[in-house]
Every structure is written in C-alpha cells, then in structure tokens.
Amino acid sequence: MTDLAAVPTDDSATALLDEARALDAADPLRAHLDAFVEAPGVRAYLDGNSLGRPLREMPEKLADFVRHDWGTRLIRSWDEQWMALPMELGDRIGRVALGAAAGQTVVADSTSVLIYKLMRAAAAADPTRTELVMEQGNFPTDRFLTEGIATEAGLTVRWIEPDPVLGVQVADVAAVLSERTALVSLSHIDYRSGALADMRAITEAGHAVGALVMWDLCHSAGVVPMQLDDWGVDMAVGCTYKYLNGGPGSPAFAYLNRRHHGALRQPIQGWWSAADIFAMGPEYVPAGDIRQLLSGTPPVTSMLAMQGMLDLIEQSTIDAVRQKSVSLTDLAVRAYDTELAPLGVRLLSPRDAGLRGGHVTIGHPDFRDVTRRLWADGVIPDFRFPDGIRLGLSPLSTSHIETVVGVLAVRDALRA
Ligand SMILES: *Cc1c(COP(=O)(O)O)cnc(C)c1O
C-alpha cells in the first residue's frame, strides 16, 4: 500500500499521519482496501471520482466471460442472461445506491445519451411548458444538451447562477420556476465544488409548479445515499465508471419513476425499446415498462466490472460508505487547514460535511504545474480549469493515510 518512506516527517505531518493511522485502524470498511488491483508506483490515488479502480477479481472474471459466457454458450447467452442484464443491473443499482424500487432503472448508452433521451422526452411532455431550467456551472455535457434540446424543441433555457462553493439552493431554483417550466435539471453533487444539492426540497419546489425534475447522479451514485422513490424524483441519470468502478466507458444508468411509464416517450426508439423485440413487425409499438428507455444492443462486456463493486457496496451498505466518505473528506479539510491554507491555497468545497459529497476541491494559481509534478511522483488527483485540484476520495478503495499523503504531497510540491 502507501509507501511511507517517501513521506515528510515534520511535526504537523507526523500528527496528521498518526491521526490517519488511527482512523484507518478503526475503519469498519478497511478490509475492502485489498479488494482493488495494486497500482505499482502510485502512492495516493485521489481520482476515484473520475475513474474508479478495478477490483482484483477482474482479470479472472473477464477471462471466464470470454471462455464460458461468450466462448462456450455463444449466442445462447443472450437468452440465458444478457437480454435481461440492462434491467437486472438497473434494479441492483436502484436497490443498492438510489433508493429506487425494481422496474424503474436501466443500464445503457452513456450519461450524455441518456440525458438527451430523458430531457427530450420531458421537453415534449406538455406543449404549454416552454422553459428548461439549467445551472450555469453544471457539467458541460448537461449544459450543451440543454441548449441543443432547447433549439430543437423551440424552448427557452432559464439559467441559474448559484454560489460556486455552496452550489444550487432551493431559493435559486424557486426564483426561475413558473407554470412555463417544463423541466428542472441539476446535478446532485457539483462536479467542481462537491456541493450536495437538497434533492428532496428542490424536487418538491419543481413539482409545486407542475414541472418535471431530473437529477444527474454522476458524482453521487455509490457514495451518497438518496431516496429517489420517496422524494418523488421524476427521472435521473448517472455514470457507472466513477464511484461504481465500471471501468472506462462503462454504460450509464437511467431512472424513470413508474408513474411516467407509458406516458413519456424517449426519442431514440430503436428495436430494444419496442414492446416485442423479436416481433420484427412493420410498425413501432413502445414497451410499456422501463425497457422503453433502451435503444440498441447493450454493451455486455462493459457491464461486467460494476457488478463486483455493487456487491461490495451492498455488503458494506451505502450508509457505511457515506460515513467513511465523510471521515475521509473531513480529514482532508483538516489537513488542508494546517498544511495548505498557510500557503495561500483556497478551499473551494463546503466546510460542512453535510453539504458536501465525496470530493474536496482546493485552488491555487500554481496547481496546473503542481498536478503535473504530482502525477510524475505517483500522487494522482485531478486538475480542474482554471486552478483547482480535486481530491476524489472513493471510500472503499481509499485509506485515510493515502488522503494525508496526498495533501502533504500537494504542500511539498507547492513549497518546492
Ligand atoms: C462524468 C459526468 C458526465 C459524463 O458523461 P458521459 O456521457 O459519461 O461522458 C456527465 N455529467 C456529469 C455531472 C459528470 O460528472
């Protein structure tokens, strides 16, 4: 694991490392740290929120898949298991991470494509509603898709400009809502600051004016518990390669609340969304259930890796994962206070853990260069334009000591 020989040993560093060691010793999820592939030369991996690490079981699992499911069962595997996989995996994600009952979540496509499908469906749902609500600081794909759909459907975008650290508040949303609002679409966790939006209250505010509400769960699925069913969320999309460790380009998931099934129609009505896939009939009859969100053949190979991670989260429980996440980000903030604040580094995430997701963002004009040097030294956070470093702390694969080693490496790179 983390190579402590390369760690500085001044007093404040020693105190932080001691604290981290004690927290790791008391961590009920520490056994899972060994479930992930070792990365030689990596002292601290702080980018699990961009690309989660692979489980140790993956090489064998992939080999079994090639030898047995694909190589031996051949096309019979479609009937035996693969046809149902998008819905089965969706149900598991719903149960383990989303607070969603079965039959409302599917795995398919990419986040961008699924956002398009649901947003386009929402935009067409009620012709008297002519506005889409979007946040100016949201992830580019969300903003670009909103602009594209507004143009395509002749709608207007109402932009929210929230506080960059605290993120979207209910009042920001309420200020732009009206009986013209078709859809409010926001990120649950801000990909830059890590701010956690009040999903329940914002969803209620949208519903109070009769609008639909969609959540992008890319930075919250698998790390922050939520209750999509209980909170009445209409629709949600998220990716599986961040905290769900599905691997590069693994497909996304979409949730559509049961009350909209059969009513909302997604626009890419390929054969997998038809009522009877193999009828091969002359005209399109949409499936009445969640399968209507599919379009074409699912990427089965890319759905293998996330299954082991879902097992780990289920065994651990999402509440315990969140508890460890809070412990890691709190420690990162304490280490920031003593080691980085004196060097002029800004804290760009909420201080209150209750308002924060799984990553902590810090800012300094030298961070582009610092990040390059850290990567060369086996410490891997990610850089966010213009001058932010995100410390992404994926709870099952990241230790407290790794977190402190990362912060100390930032300090030493700044001092060098
Ligand atoms: C990572 C991320 C995406 C990624 O979309 P892809 O289609 O998978 O590339 C979308 N939205 C948010 C908020 C993200 O963090």
Short mmCIF file of C-alpha atoms and ligand atoms in Angstrom, two decimals:
data_model
loop_
_atom_site.label_atom_id
_atom_site.label_comp_id
_atom_site.label_asym_id
_atom_site.label_seq_id
_atom_site.Cartn_x
_atom_site.Cartn_y
_atom_site.Cartn_z
CA MET A 1 0.00 0.00 0.00
CA THR A 2 1.14 3.58 0.60
CA ASP A 3 4.93 3.95 0.73
CA LEU A 4 5.62 5.95 3.88
CA ALA A 5 9.37 6.16 3.21
CA ALA A 6 8.65 8.96 0.76
CA VAL A 7 6.58 10.95 3.27
CA PRO A 8 7.95 14.01 5.12
CA THR A 9 8.24 13.69 8.89
CA ASP A 10 7.96 17.21 10.31
CA ASP A 11 5.75 17.64 13.38
CA SER A 12 2.47 18.67 11.80
CA ALA A 13 2.85 15.95 9.15
CA THR A 14 3.55 13.39 11.87
CA ALA A 15 0.44 14.40 13.81
CA LEU A 16 -1.74 14.09 10.70
CA LEU A 17 -0.25 10.73 9.75
CA ASP A 18 -0.82 9.43 13.30
CA GLU A 19 -4.42 10.57 13.16
CA ALA A 20 -4.88 8.92 9.75
CA ARG A 21 -3.37 5.65 11.01
CA ALA A 22 -5.78 5.62 13.96
CA LEU A 23 -8.76 6.31 11.71
CA ASP A 24 -7.71 3.51 9.36
CA ALA A 25 -7.32 1.09 12.26
CA ALA A 26 -10.89 1.88 13.37
CA ASP A 27 -12.36 1.85 9.83
CA PRO A 28 -15.01 -0.91 9.60
CA LEU A 29 -14.58 -0.99 5.79
CA ARG A 30 -10.77 -1.26 5.77
CA ALA A 31 -10.77 -4.91 4.64
CA HIS A 32 -12.12 -3.77 1.26
CA LEU A 33 -8.97 -1.75 0.51
CA ASP A 34 -7.33 -5.03 -0.52
CA ALA A 35 -10.10 -5.84 -3.00
CA PHE A 36 -8.63 -3.50 -5.62
CA VAL A 37 -5.79 -4.05 -8.09
CA GLU A 38 -2.49 -2.70 -6.80
CA ALA A 39 -1.05 0.13 -8.86
CA PRO A 40 2.75 -0.02 -8.63
CA GLY A 41 4.33 3.40 -8.17
CA VAL A 42 1.07 5.04 -7.06
CA ARG A 43 1.36 6.50 -3.53
CA ALA A 44 -2.07 8.12 -3.46
CA TYR A 45 -4.91 7.69 -5.97
CA LEU A 46 -7.19 10.69 -5.50
CA ASP A 47 -9.19 10.45 -8.69
CA GLY A 48 -11.58 7.62 -7.93
CA ASN A 49 -14.41 10.08 -8.63
CA SER A 50 -13.29 10.28 -12.28
CA LEU A 51 -12.27 6.67 -12.84
CA GLY A 52 -12.78 4.13 -10.07
CA ARG A 53 -10.12 1.44 -9.65
CA PRO A 54 -10.62 -2.14 -10.90
CA LEU A 55 -11.30 -4.98 -8.48
CA ARG A 56 -8.70 -7.73 -8.18
CA GLU A 57 -11.26 -10.24 -9.44
CA MET A 58 -11.45 -8.53 -12.85
CA PRO A 59 -8.78 -10.38 -14.88
CA GLU A 60 -10.28 -13.75 -13.90
CA LYS A 61 -13.82 -12.50 -14.42
CA LEU A 62 -13.05 -11.22 -17.89
CA ALA A 63 -11.28 -14.46 -18.79
CA ASP A 64 -14.28 -16.52 -17.57
CA PHE A 65 -16.60 -14.35 -19.57
CA VAL A 66 -14.60 -14.92 -22.76
CA ARG A 67 -14.14 -18.66 -22.13
CA HIS A 68 -17.63 -19.50 -20.89
CA ASP A 69 -20.44 -16.97 -21.40
CA TRP A 70 -19.24 -15.80 -24.81
CA GLY A 71 -16.89 -18.58 -25.99
CA THR A 72 -18.90 -21.65 -24.93
CA ARG A 73 -22.51 -20.55 -24.63
CA LEU A 74 -22.16 -18.33 -27.71
CA ILE A 75 -25.42 -16.74 -28.88
CA ARG A 76 -27.38 -18.80 -26.35
CA SER A 77 -26.10 -16.39 -23.68
CA TRP A 78 -28.43 -13.67 -24.97
CA ASP A 79 -31.44 -15.74 -23.89
CA GLU A 80 -29.71 -17.21 -20.86
CA GLN A 81 -28.59 -13.91 -19.32
CA TRP A 82 -27.71 -10.91 -21.48
CA MET A 83 -31.19 -9.82 -22.66
CA ALA A 84 -32.26 -9.14 -19.10
CA LEU A 85 -28.95 -7.64 -17.94
CA PRO A 86 -29.78 -3.92 -18.51
CA MET A 87 -32.86 -4.26 -16.31
CA GLU A 88 -31.31 -6.59 -13.73
CA LEU A 89 -28.29 -4.35 -13.23
CA GLY A 90 -30.55 -1.31 -13.17
CA ASP A 91 -32.61 -2.89 -10.39
CA ARG A 92 -29.43 -3.62 -8.41
CA ILE A 93 -28.15 -0.07 -8.77
CA GLY A 94 -31.60 1.17 -7.74
CA ARG A 95 -31.68 -1.04 -4.66
CA VAL A 96 -28.06 -0.58 -3.55
CA ALA A 97 -27.47 3.09 -4.30
CA LEU A 98 -30.58 5.03 -5.36
CA GLY A 99 -33.47 4.15 -3.08
CA ALA A 100 -35.40 3.00 -6.15
CA ALA A 101 -37.74 0.00 -6.24
CA ALA A 102 -37.29 -2.52 -9.06
CA GLY A 103 -38.54 -1.85 -12.57
CA GLN A 104 -37.54 1.82 -12.81
CA THR A 105 -33.80 1.78 -13.64
CA VAL A 106 -31.90 0.53 -16.71
CA VAL A 107 -28.24 0.43 -17.72
CA ALA A 108 -27.50 1.67 -21.24
CA ASP A 109 -25.64 4.06 -23.51
CA SER A 110 -23.60 6.88 -21.93
CA THR A 111 -24.73 9.53 -19.47
CA SER A 112 -24.84 12.08 -22.28
CA VAL A 113 -27.10 9.93 -24.47
CA LEU A 114 -29.45 9.05 -21.60
CA ILE A 115 -29.71 12.70 -20.54
CA TYR A 116 -30.66 13.51 -24.13
CA LYS A 117 -33.34 10.84 -24.22
CA LEU A 118 -34.98 11.83 -20.92
CA MET A 119 -34.60 15.57 -21.37
CA ARG A 120 -36.06 15.38 -24.87
CA ALA A 121 -38.97 13.31 -23.58
CA ALA A 122 -39.58 15.82 -20.77
CA ALA A 123 -39.36 18.76 -23.17
CA ALA A 124 -42.14 17.25 -25.30
CA ALA A 125 -44.37 16.15 -22.43
CA ASP A 126 -46.53 19.29 -22.17
CA PRO A 127 -46.66 21.77 -25.08
CA THR A 128 -47.81 24.61 -22.78
CA ARG A 129 -44.48 24.46 -20.93
CA THR A 130 -41.71 26.26 -22.78
CA GLU A 131 -38.76 26.56 -20.40
CA LEU A 132 -35.88 24.33 -19.32
CA VAL A 133 -34.07 25.18 -16.07
CA MET A 134 -30.31 24.54 -16.05
CA GLU A 135 -27.40 25.69 -13.92
CA GLN A 136 -24.59 27.75 -15.42
CA GLY A 137 -21.84 25.83 -13.63
CA ASN A 138 -23.18 22.37 -14.41
CA PHE A 139 -21.03 19.78 -16.19
CA PRO A 140 -20.56 20.73 -19.87
CA THR A 141 -22.50 17.80 -21.31
CA ASP A 142 -25.58 18.74 -19.26
CA ARG A 143 -25.40 22.38 -20.41
CA PHE A 144 -24.69 21.58 -24.05
CA LEU A 145 -27.52 19.04 -24.26
CA THR A 146 -29.93 21.54 -22.70
CA GLU A 147 -29.01 24.18 -25.28
CA GLY A 148 -29.32 21.68 -28.12
CA ILE A 149 -32.71 20.44 -26.98
CA ALA A 150 -33.97 23.99 -26.42
CA THR A 151 -33.05 24.81 -30.02
CA GLU A 152 -34.53 21.60 -31.37
CA ALA A 153 -37.80 21.91 -29.46
CA GLY A 154 -38.14 25.71 -29.60
CA LEU A 155 -37.80 26.17 -25.82
CA THR A 156 -36.06 28.80 -23.67
CA VAL A 157 -33.32 27.99 -21.15
CA ARG A 158 -33.59 29.66 -17.74
CA TRP A 159 -30.07 29.70 -16.29
CA ILE A 160 -29.41 29.54 -12.54
CA GLU A 161 -26.19 31.16 -11.23
CA PRO A 162 -25.55 29.66 -7.80
CA ASP A 163 -22.75 30.28 -5.33
CA PRO A 164 -19.74 28.42 -6.79
CA VAL A 165 -18.81 26.78 -3.48
CA LEU A 166 -22.21 26.08 -1.88
CA GLY A 167 -23.94 25.11 -5.13
CA VAL A 168 -27.63 25.30 -6.05
CA GLN A 169 -30.04 26.24 -3.25
CA VAL A 170 -33.82 25.82 -3.27
CA ALA A 171 -34.23 29.61 -3.46
CA ASP A 172 -32.07 29.77 -6.63
CA VAL A 173 -34.40 27.30 -8.30
CA ALA A 174 -37.61 28.81 -6.94
CA ALA A 175 -36.60 32.17 -8.44
CA VAL A 176 -36.82 30.86 -12.02
CA LEU A 177 -39.76 28.47 -11.70
CA SER A 178 -43.16 29.19 -13.19
CA GLU A 179 -46.07 27.48 -14.90
CA ARG A 180 -43.89 27.69 -18.04
CA THR A 181 -41.22 25.36 -16.60
CA ALA A 182 -41.12 22.00 -18.37
CA LEU A 183 -38.05 20.53 -16.66
CA VAL A 184 -35.60 21.37 -13.89
CA SER A 185 -32.35 19.51 -14.48
CA LEU A 186 -29.49 19.66 -11.97
CA SER A 187 -26.52 17.74 -10.62
CA HIS A 188 -26.96 16.15 -7.20
CA ILE A 189 -23.26 16.78 -6.45
CA ASP A 190 -21.47 19.67 -8.14
CA TYR A 191 -18.58 18.14 -10.13
CA ARG A 192 -16.31 21.06 -9.24
CA SER A 193 -17.03 22.06 -5.63
CA GLY A 194 -18.54 18.79 -4.44
CA ALA A 195 -21.57 20.73 -3.10
CA LEU A 196 -24.52 18.46 -2.31
CA ALA A 197 -27.88 19.79 -3.51
CA ASP A 198 -31.06 19.31 -1.46
CA MET A 199 -32.66 16.86 -3.87
CA ARG A 200 -35.81 16.43 -1.88
CA ALA A 201 -36.61 20.12 -1.39
CA ILE A 202 -35.71 21.13 -4.96
CA THR A 203 -37.79 18.29 -6.39
CA GLU A 204 -40.73 19.44 -4.27
CA ALA A 205 -40.28 23.03 -5.44
CA GLY A 206 -40.32 21.90 -9.09
CA HIS A 207 -43.43 19.83 -8.52
CA ALA A 208 -45.19 22.74 -6.83
CA VAL A 209 -45.33 24.49 -10.23
CA GLY A 210 -46.08 21.27 -12.10
CA ALA A 211 -42.59 20.88 -13.61
CA LEU A 212 -40.66 17.63 -14.04
CA VAL A 213 -37.34 17.28 -12.18
CA MET A 214 -34.28 15.36 -13.38
CA TRP A 215 -31.07 14.70 -11.43
CA ASP A 216 -27.59 13.95 -12.75
CA LEU A 217 -26.14 11.47 -10.24
CA CYS A 218 -22.66 11.04 -11.78
CA HIS A 219 -20.83 12.24 -8.67
CA SER A 220 -23.24 10.87 -6.08
CA ALA A 221 -24.22 7.35 -7.17
CA GLY A 222 -22.34 4.89 -4.98
CA VAL A 223 -21.11 7.41 -2.42
CA VAL A 224 -24.09 9.45 -1.16
CA PRO A 225 -27.34 7.73 -0.16
CA MET A 226 -30.55 9.00 -1.73
CA GLN A 227 -34.25 8.06 -1.89
CA LEU A 228 -35.43 8.67 -5.44
CA ASP A 229 -38.79 6.95 -4.86
CA ASP A 230 -39.56 8.56 -1.51
CA TRP A 231 -38.50 12.01 -2.72
CA GLY A 232 -40.74 11.72 -5.78
CA VAL A 233 -37.94 12.29 -8.30
CA ASP A 234 -39.22 12.07 -11.87
CA MET A 235 -36.04 10.99 -13.65
CA ALA A 236 -32.31 10.62 -13.07
CA VAL A 237 -29.17 9.65 -14.95
CA GLY A 238 -25.70 8.72 -13.73
CA CYS A 239 -22.49 7.09 -14.81
CA THR A 240 -21.01 3.83 -13.59
CA TYR A 241 -17.28 4.41 -14.13
CA LYS A 242 -16.86 6.86 -11.21
CA TYR A 243 -17.88 5.56 -7.75
CA LEU A 244 -19.32 2.36 -9.25
CA ASN A 245 -15.94 1.33 -10.74
CA GLY A 246 -17.41 0.05 -14.02
CA GLY A 247 -14.24 0.85 -15.98
CA PRO A 248 -13.52 3.32 -18.79
CA GLY A 249 -16.61 3.88 -20.94
CA SER A 250 -18.89 1.58 -18.96
CA PRO A 251 -22.54 2.36 -19.74
CA ALA A 252 -24.70 4.77 -17.73
CA PHE A 253 -27.98 4.20 -15.89
CA ALA A 254 -31.31 5.95 -16.13
CA TYR A 255 -34.15 6.04 -13.62
CA LEU A 256 -37.68 6.88 -14.68
CA ASN A 257 -40.32 6.91 -11.97
CA ARG A 258 -43.01 4.33 -12.61
CA ARG A 259 -45.76 6.96 -12.81
CA HIS A 260 -44.28 8.15 -16.13
CA HIS A 261 -44.04 4.73 -17.79
CA GLY A 262 -46.11 4.55 -20.93
CA ALA A 263 -46.66 8.33 -20.82
CA LEU A 264 -43.19 9.78 -21.54
CA ARG A 265 -41.65 8.66 -24.84
CA GLN A 266 -37.90 8.80 -25.38
CA PRO A 267 -36.81 9.85 -28.90
CA ILE A 268 -34.31 7.14 -29.93
CA GLN A 269 -36.91 4.43 -30.43
CA GLY A 270 -34.69 1.57 -31.52
CA TRP A 271 -35.78 -2.06 -31.57
CA TRP A 272 -34.74 -2.72 -27.95
CA SER A 273 -37.38 -0.22 -26.81
CA ALA A 274 -40.19 -1.99 -28.66
CA ALA A 275 -42.94 -3.90 -26.86
CA ASP A 276 -41.83 -7.15 -28.54
CA ILE A 277 -38.16 -7.02 -29.57
CA PHE A 278 -38.38 -10.06 -31.80
CA ALA A 279 -41.73 -9.34 -33.43
CA MET A 280 -39.79 -7.50 -36.15
CA GLY A 281 -43.16 -6.03 -37.09
CA PRO A 282 -43.92 -3.27 -39.58
CA GLU A 283 -44.59 -0.57 -37.01
CA TYR A 284 -43.16 0.64 -33.72
CA VAL A 285 -45.08 -0.19 -30.56
CA PRO A 286 -43.16 1.08 -27.49
CA ALA A 287 -42.58 -1.15 -24.47
CA GLY A 288 -44.84 -0.06 -21.61
CA ASP A 289 -42.14 -0.61 -18.99
CA ILE A 290 -38.65 0.75 -18.25
CA ARG A 291 -37.24 -1.09 -21.29
CA GLN A 292 -38.68 1.75 -23.39
CA LEU A 293 -35.56 3.74 -22.44
CA LEU A 294 -33.27 1.33 -24.29
CA SER A 295 -32.40 1.82 -27.96
CA GLY A 296 -29.99 -0.82 -29.28
CA THR A 297 -27.90 -3.81 -28.23
CA PRO A 298 -26.39 -3.25 -24.76
CA PRO A 299 -22.57 -3.27 -24.20
CA VAL A 300 -22.44 -6.53 -22.23
CA THR A 301 -18.65 -6.69 -21.79
CA SER A 302 -18.67 -3.19 -20.30
CA MET A 303 -21.30 -4.23 -17.77
CA LEU A 304 -19.07 -6.79 -16.03
CA ALA A 305 -16.87 -4.65 -13.78
CA MET A 306 -19.59 -2.68 -11.98
CA GLN A 307 -21.18 -5.90 -10.68
CA GLY A 308 -18.38 -6.62 -8.19
CA MET A 309 -18.45 -3.05 -6.92
CA LEU A 310 -22.22 -3.17 -6.44
CA ASP A 311 -21.69 -6.33 -4.38
CA LEU A 312 -19.13 -4.53 -2.20
CA ILE A 313 -21.37 -1.51 -1.67
CA GLU A 314 -24.33 -3.74 -0.86
CA GLN A 315 -22.30 -5.75 1.69
CA SER A 316 -20.93 -2.54 3.23
CA THR A 317 -24.26 -0.66 2.92
CA ILE A 318 -24.40 2.74 1.24
CA ASP A 319 -24.82 4.39 4.67
CA ALA A 320 -21.48 2.97 5.89
CA VAL A 321 -19.85 4.03 2.61
CA ARG A 322 -21.15 7.57 3.19
CA GLN A 323 -19.86 7.51 6.77
CA LYS A 324 -16.37 6.64 5.58
CA SER A 325 -16.63 9.24 2.83
CA VAL A 326 -17.39 11.92 5.43
CA SER A 327 -14.48 10.73 7.56
CA LEU A 328 -12.10 10.96 4.56
CA THR A 329 -13.25 14.37 3.36
CA ASP A 330 -13.28 15.78 6.93
CA LEU A 331 -9.68 14.61 7.34
CA ALA A 332 -8.75 16.18 4.00
CA VAL A 333 -10.24 19.50 5.16
CA ARG A 334 -8.36 19.34 8.50
CA ALA A 335 -5.12 18.61 6.63
CA TYR A 336 -5.89 21.50 4.28
CA ASP A 337 -6.32 23.83 7.27
CA THR A 338 -2.92 23.11 8.78
CA GLU A 339 -0.82 22.36 5.68
CA LEU A 340 -2.27 24.23 2.70
CA ALA A 341 -4.21 27.27 3.93
CA PRO A 342 -0.94 28.88 5.19
CA LEU A 343 0.43 28.59 1.63
CA GLY A 344 -2.44 30.61 0.18
CA VAL A 345 -4.49 27.63 -1.06
CA ARG A 346 -8.27 28.27 -1.14
CA LEU A 347 -10.88 25.74 -0.02
CA LEU A 348 -13.42 25.51 -2.88
CA SER A 349 -15.74 22.93 -1.26
CA PRO A 350 -18.31 23.37 1.54
CA ARG A 351 -16.75 23.02 5.01
CA ASP A 352 -19.82 21.31 6.44
CA ALA A 353 -19.68 17.60 5.55
CA GLY A 354 -23.48 17.52 5.43
CA LEU A 355 -23.36 19.87 2.43
CA ARG A 356 -20.56 18.02 0.64
CA GLY A 357 -20.22 14.87 -1.48
CA GLY A 358 -17.21 12.60 -1.87
CA HIS A 359 -14.56 15.02 -3.07
CA VAL A 360 -12.79 18.13 -1.78
CA THR A 361 -11.63 20.84 -4.15
CA ILE A 362 -8.81 23.27 -3.44
CA GLY A 363 -7.47 26.16 -5.51
CA HIS A 364 -4.10 27.81 -6.16
CA PRO A 365 -2.66 29.59 -9.25
CA ASP A 366 0.21 27.06 -9.45
CA PHE A 367 -1.98 23.95 -9.45
CA ARG A 368 -1.68 23.13 -13.16
CA ASP A 369 2.07 22.73 -12.79
CA VAL A 370 1.73 21.14 -9.33
CA THR A 371 -0.62 18.47 -10.72
CA ARG A 372 1.86 17.59 -13.47
CA ARG A 373 4.61 17.11 -10.88
CA LEU A 374 2.35 15.12 -8.52
CA TRP A 375 1.38 12.70 -11.30
CA ALA A 376 5.06 12.13 -12.09
CA ASP A 377 5.57 11.37 -8.38
CA GLY A 378 2.76 8.80 -8.07
CA VAL A 379 0.21 11.10 -6.43
CA ILE A 380 -2.85 11.34 -8.66
CA PRO A 381 -5.55 13.96 -8.07
CA ASP A 382 -7.19 15.74 -10.99
CA PHE A 383 -6.83 19.26 -12.22
CA ARG A 384 -9.89 21.39 -12.99
CA PHE A 385 -9.57 24.54 -15.02
CA PRO A 386 -8.62 27.21 -14.15
CA ASP A 387 -6.72 26.44 -10.92
CA GLY A 388 -8.47 23.71 -8.95
CA ILE A 389 -7.30 20.35 -7.70
CA ARG A 390 -9.98 17.81 -6.82
CA LEU A 391 -9.16 15.29 -4.13
CA GLY A 392 -11.56 12.49 -5.06
CA LEU A 393 -11.79 10.02 -2.17
CA SER A 394 -13.58 6.85 -3.22
CA PRO A 395 -14.44 5.36 0.18
CA LEU A 396 -13.98 1.64 -0.46
CA SER A 397 -10.61 1.97 -2.21
CA THR A 398 -9.06 4.96 -0.38
CA SER A 399 -7.44 5.00 3.07
CA HIS A 400 -7.09 7.89 5.47
CA ILE A 401 -3.31 7.61 5.24
CA GLU A 402 -3.46 7.86 1.45
CA THR A 403 -5.55 11.01 1.85
CA VAL A 404 -2.98 12.65 4.14
CA VAL A 405 -0.08 11.54 1.94
CA GLY A 406 -1.84 13.25 -0.96
CA VAL A 407 -2.37 16.54 0.89
CA LEU A 408 1.24 16.55 2.11
CA ALA A 409 2.45 15.92 -1.43
CA VAL A 410 0.47 18.97 -2.62
CA ARG A 411 2.09 21.01 0.16
CA ASP A 412 5.59 19.88 -0.73
CA ALA A 413 5.07 20.43 -4.45
CA LEU A 414 3.91 24.00 -3.70
CA ARG A 415 6.95 24.64 -1.48
CA ALA A 416 9.44 23.21 -3.97
C1 LIG B 1 -18.76 12.43 -15.57
C2 LIG B 1 -20.00 13.22 -15.83
C3 LIG B 1 -20.71 13.06 -17.03
C4 LIG B 1 -20.17 12.15 -18.07
O1 LIG B 1 -20.97 11.95 -19.19
P1 LIG B 1 -20.52 10.83 -20.23
O2 LIG B 1 -21.59 10.80 -21.21
O3 LIG B 1 -20.33 9.56 -19.46
O4 LIG B 1 -19.20 11.25 -20.81
C5 LIG B 1 -21.91 13.75 -17.17
N1 LIG B 1 -22.36 14.59 -16.19
C6 LIG B 1 -21.68 14.76 -15.04
C7 LIG B 1 -22.21 15.67 -13.97
C8 LIG B 1 -20.47 14.10 -14.83
O5 LIG B 1 -19.78 14.29 -13.71
#
